[in-house]
Coordinates of C-alpha atoms in Angstrom, one line a residue:
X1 CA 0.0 0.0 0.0
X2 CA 2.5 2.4 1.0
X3 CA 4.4 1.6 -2.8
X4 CA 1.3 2.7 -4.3
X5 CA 0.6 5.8 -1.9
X6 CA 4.1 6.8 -3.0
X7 CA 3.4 6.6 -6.6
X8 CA 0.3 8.3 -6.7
X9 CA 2.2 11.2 -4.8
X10 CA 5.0 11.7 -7.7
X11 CA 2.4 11.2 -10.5
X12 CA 0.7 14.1 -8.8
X13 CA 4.2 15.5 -8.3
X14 CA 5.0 16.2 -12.3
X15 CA 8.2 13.9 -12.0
X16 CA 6.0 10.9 -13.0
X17 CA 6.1 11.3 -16.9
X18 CA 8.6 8.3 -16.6
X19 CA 7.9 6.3 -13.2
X20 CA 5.5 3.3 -13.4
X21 CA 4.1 1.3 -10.3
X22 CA 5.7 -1.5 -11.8
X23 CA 9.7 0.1 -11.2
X24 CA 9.0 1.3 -7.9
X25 CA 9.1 -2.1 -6.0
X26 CA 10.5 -6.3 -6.8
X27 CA 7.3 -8.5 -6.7
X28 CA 7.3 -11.2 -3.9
X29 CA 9.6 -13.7 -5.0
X30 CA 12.4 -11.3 -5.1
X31 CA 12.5 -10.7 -8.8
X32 CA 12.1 -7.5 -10.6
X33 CA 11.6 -7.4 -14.7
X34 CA 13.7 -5.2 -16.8
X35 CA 13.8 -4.1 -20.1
X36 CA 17.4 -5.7 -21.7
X37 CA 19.6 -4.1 -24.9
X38 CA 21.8 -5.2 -27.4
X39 CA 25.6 -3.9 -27.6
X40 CA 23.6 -1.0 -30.1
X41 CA 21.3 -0.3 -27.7
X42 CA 18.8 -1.8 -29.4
X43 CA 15.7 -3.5 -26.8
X44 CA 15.5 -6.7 -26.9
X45 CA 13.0 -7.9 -24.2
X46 CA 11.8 -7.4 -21.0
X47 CA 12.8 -10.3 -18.5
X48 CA 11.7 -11.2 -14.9
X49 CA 15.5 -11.1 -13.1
X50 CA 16.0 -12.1 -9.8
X51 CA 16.7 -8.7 -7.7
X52 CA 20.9 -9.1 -6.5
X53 CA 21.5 -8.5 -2.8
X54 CA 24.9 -8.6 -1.3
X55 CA 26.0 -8.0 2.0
X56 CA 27.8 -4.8 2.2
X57 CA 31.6 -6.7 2.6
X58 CA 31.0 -8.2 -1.1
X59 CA 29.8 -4.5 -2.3
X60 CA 33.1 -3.5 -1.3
X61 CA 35.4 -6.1 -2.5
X62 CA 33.2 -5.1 -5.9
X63 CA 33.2 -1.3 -5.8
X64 CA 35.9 1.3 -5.2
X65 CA 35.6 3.1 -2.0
X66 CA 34.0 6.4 -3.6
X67 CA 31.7 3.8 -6.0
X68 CA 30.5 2.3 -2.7
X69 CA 30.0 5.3 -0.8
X70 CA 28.1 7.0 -3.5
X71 CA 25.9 3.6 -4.5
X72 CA 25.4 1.8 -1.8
X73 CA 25.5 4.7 1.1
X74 CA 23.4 7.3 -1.5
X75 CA 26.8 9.5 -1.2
X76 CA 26.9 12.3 -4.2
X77 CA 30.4 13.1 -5.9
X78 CA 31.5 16.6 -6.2
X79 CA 30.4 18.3 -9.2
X80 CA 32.6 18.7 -12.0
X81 CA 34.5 15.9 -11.1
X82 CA 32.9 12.2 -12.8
X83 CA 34.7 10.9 -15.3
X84 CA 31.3 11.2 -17.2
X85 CA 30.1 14.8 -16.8
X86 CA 31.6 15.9 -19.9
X87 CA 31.6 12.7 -21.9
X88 CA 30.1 13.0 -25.1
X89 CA 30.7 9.8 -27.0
X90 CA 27.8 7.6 -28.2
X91 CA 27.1 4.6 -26.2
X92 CA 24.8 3.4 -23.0
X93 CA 25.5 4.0 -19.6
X94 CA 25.0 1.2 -16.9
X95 CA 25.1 0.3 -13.6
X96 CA 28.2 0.2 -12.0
X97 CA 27.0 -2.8 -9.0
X98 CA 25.0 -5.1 -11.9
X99 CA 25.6 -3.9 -15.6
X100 CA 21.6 -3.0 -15.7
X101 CA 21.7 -0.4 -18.9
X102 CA 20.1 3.0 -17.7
X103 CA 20.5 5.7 -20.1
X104 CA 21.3 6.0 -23.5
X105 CA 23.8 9.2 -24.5
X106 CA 21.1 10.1 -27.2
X107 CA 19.0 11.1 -23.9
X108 CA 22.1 12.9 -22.4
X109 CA 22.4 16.8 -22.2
X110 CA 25.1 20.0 -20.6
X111 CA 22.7 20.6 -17.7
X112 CA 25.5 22.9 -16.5
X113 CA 25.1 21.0 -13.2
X114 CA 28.7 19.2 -13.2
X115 CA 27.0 15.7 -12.8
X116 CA 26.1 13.8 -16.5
X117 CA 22.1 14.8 -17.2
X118 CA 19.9 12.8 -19.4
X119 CA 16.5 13.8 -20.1
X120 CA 14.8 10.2 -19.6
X121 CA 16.2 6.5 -18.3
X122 CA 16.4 4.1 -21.6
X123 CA 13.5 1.9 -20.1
X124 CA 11.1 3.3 -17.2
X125 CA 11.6 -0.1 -15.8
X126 CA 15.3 -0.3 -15.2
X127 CA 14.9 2.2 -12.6
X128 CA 13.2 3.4 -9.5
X129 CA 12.5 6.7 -8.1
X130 CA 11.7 7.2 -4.3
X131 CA 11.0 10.4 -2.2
X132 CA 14.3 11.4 -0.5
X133 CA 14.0 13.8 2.7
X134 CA 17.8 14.0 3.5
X135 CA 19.6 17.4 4.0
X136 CA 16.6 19.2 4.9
X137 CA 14.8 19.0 1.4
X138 CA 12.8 16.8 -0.3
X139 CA 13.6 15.1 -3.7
X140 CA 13.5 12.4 -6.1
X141 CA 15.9 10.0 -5.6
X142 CA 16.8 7.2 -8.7
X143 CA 18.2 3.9 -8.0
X144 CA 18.8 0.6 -10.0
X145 CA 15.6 -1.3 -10.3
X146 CA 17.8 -4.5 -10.1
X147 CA 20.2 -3.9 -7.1
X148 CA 18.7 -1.0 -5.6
X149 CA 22.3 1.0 -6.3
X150 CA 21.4 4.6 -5.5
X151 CA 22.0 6.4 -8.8
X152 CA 21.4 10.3 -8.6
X153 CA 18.1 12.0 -8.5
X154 CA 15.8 13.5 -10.8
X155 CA 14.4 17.1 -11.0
X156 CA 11.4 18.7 -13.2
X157 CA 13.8 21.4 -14.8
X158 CA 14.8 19.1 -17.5
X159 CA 14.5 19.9 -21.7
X160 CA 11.7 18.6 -23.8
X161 CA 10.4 16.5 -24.2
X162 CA 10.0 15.3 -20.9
X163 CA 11.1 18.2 -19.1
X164 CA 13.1 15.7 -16.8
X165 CA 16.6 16.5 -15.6
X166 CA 18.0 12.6 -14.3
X167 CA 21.1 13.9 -12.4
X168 CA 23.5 10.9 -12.1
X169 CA 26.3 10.2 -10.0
X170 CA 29.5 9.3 -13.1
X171 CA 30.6 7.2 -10.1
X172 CA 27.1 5.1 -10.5
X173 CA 27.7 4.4 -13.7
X174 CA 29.3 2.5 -16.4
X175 CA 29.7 3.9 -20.1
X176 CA 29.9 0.9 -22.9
X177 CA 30.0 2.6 -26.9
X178 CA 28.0 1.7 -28.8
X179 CA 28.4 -1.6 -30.1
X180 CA 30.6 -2.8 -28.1
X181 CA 29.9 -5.8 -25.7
X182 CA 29.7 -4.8 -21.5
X183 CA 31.3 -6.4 -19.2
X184 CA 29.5 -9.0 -17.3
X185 CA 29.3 -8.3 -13.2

C-alpha cells in the first residue's frame, strides 16, 4: 500500500512522466523485470530477473571506496568531477553494482550542473525513483531497479520532451559505446 501511496504522490508531483508502479518495488519472489539491450542499444525484451542482494563486505570487494559510498550509502560526488560529466561519446550508460543499462547518450544533455544529465532512463523499468528527505529538502531520488544501487536523482527542470533532468552520480555508472559488448558483473 504504502508503494502505491508513493506513486500516486510523484504522478501528482509532475516527476511521473517516466515512473510506473511496476519500477517502484520487486514483486514477492524477489525478482524484478527489466527491459534488456543489445551492444547497439537496441531493446530486446523485457525479463523477470531475480533482484541481487549482497552483504555490504562483497559491495566493497566489488566497488571502489567512492563507488560504494556513492551507490550503496546514496553519497553524491563533487560536481565537475565524474569521469562522465563531460563525456560526449555515443554509447549506453549502466550500472556500476549489476551492468543493468540505464540511459542512452542520445537522452544525455550539458545541464551545466557538473554531474552527467539525461532527459529520460532508456526503459522506465530499469529504474526506481523514491521520495528522498535528506539534508533538509525533499527530492527524487533514482536507483537501480535490479540492485537497488542509488544512482542520482531526478528534478522537473529538465529539456523537452520530458522536461526531466536525471542527475546521475559518473561514479554510478558504467559507459559501454555503442556496439561494443559490456562487461558482465
Amino acid at each position: 500500500m504504502l508503494e502505491r501511496r508513493m506513486f500516486l504522490k510523484l504522478v501528482g508531483g509532475g516527476v511521473s512522466a517516466a515512473i510506473t508502479s511496476s519500477a517502484l518495488a520487486a514483486d514477492k519472489a524477489g525478482t524484478v523485470r527489466i527491459v534488456e539491450f543489445d551492444a547497439s542499444g537496441v531493446r530486446t525484451g523485457a525479463a523477470q530477473v531475480e533482484k541481487i542482494v549482497k552483504p555490504a563486505s562483497e559491495w566493497k570487494r566489488q566497488l571502489t571506496a567512492e563507488q560504494f559510498e556513492v551507490t550503496r550509502e546514496a553519497g553524491t560526488e563533487r560536481p565537475f568531477t565524474g569521469k562522465y560529466a563531460n563525456n560526449h561519446a555515443d554509447g549506453l550508460y549502466a550500472c556500476i553494482c549489476c551492468n543493468t543499462v540505464l540511459f542512452d547518450s542520445k537522452t544525455k544533455f550539458e545541464s551545466g550542473t557538473g554531474w552527467p544529465s539525461f532527459w529520460q532512463p532508456v526503459a522506465k523499468e530499469n529504474v526506481a525513483v523514491q521520495m528522498d528527505n535528506s539534508l533538509g529538502m525533499q527530492r527524487d531520488e533514482v536507483r537501480c531497479a535490479r540492485c537497488d544501487a542509488h544512482l542520482g536523482h531526478v528534478f522537473d527542470d529538465g529539456p523537452p520532451p520530458t522536461h526531466l533532468r536525471y542527475c546521475m552520480n559518473s561514479a554510478a555508472l558504467n559507459f559501454t559505446p555503442r556496439g561494443k559488448q559490456q562487461a558482465s558483473k
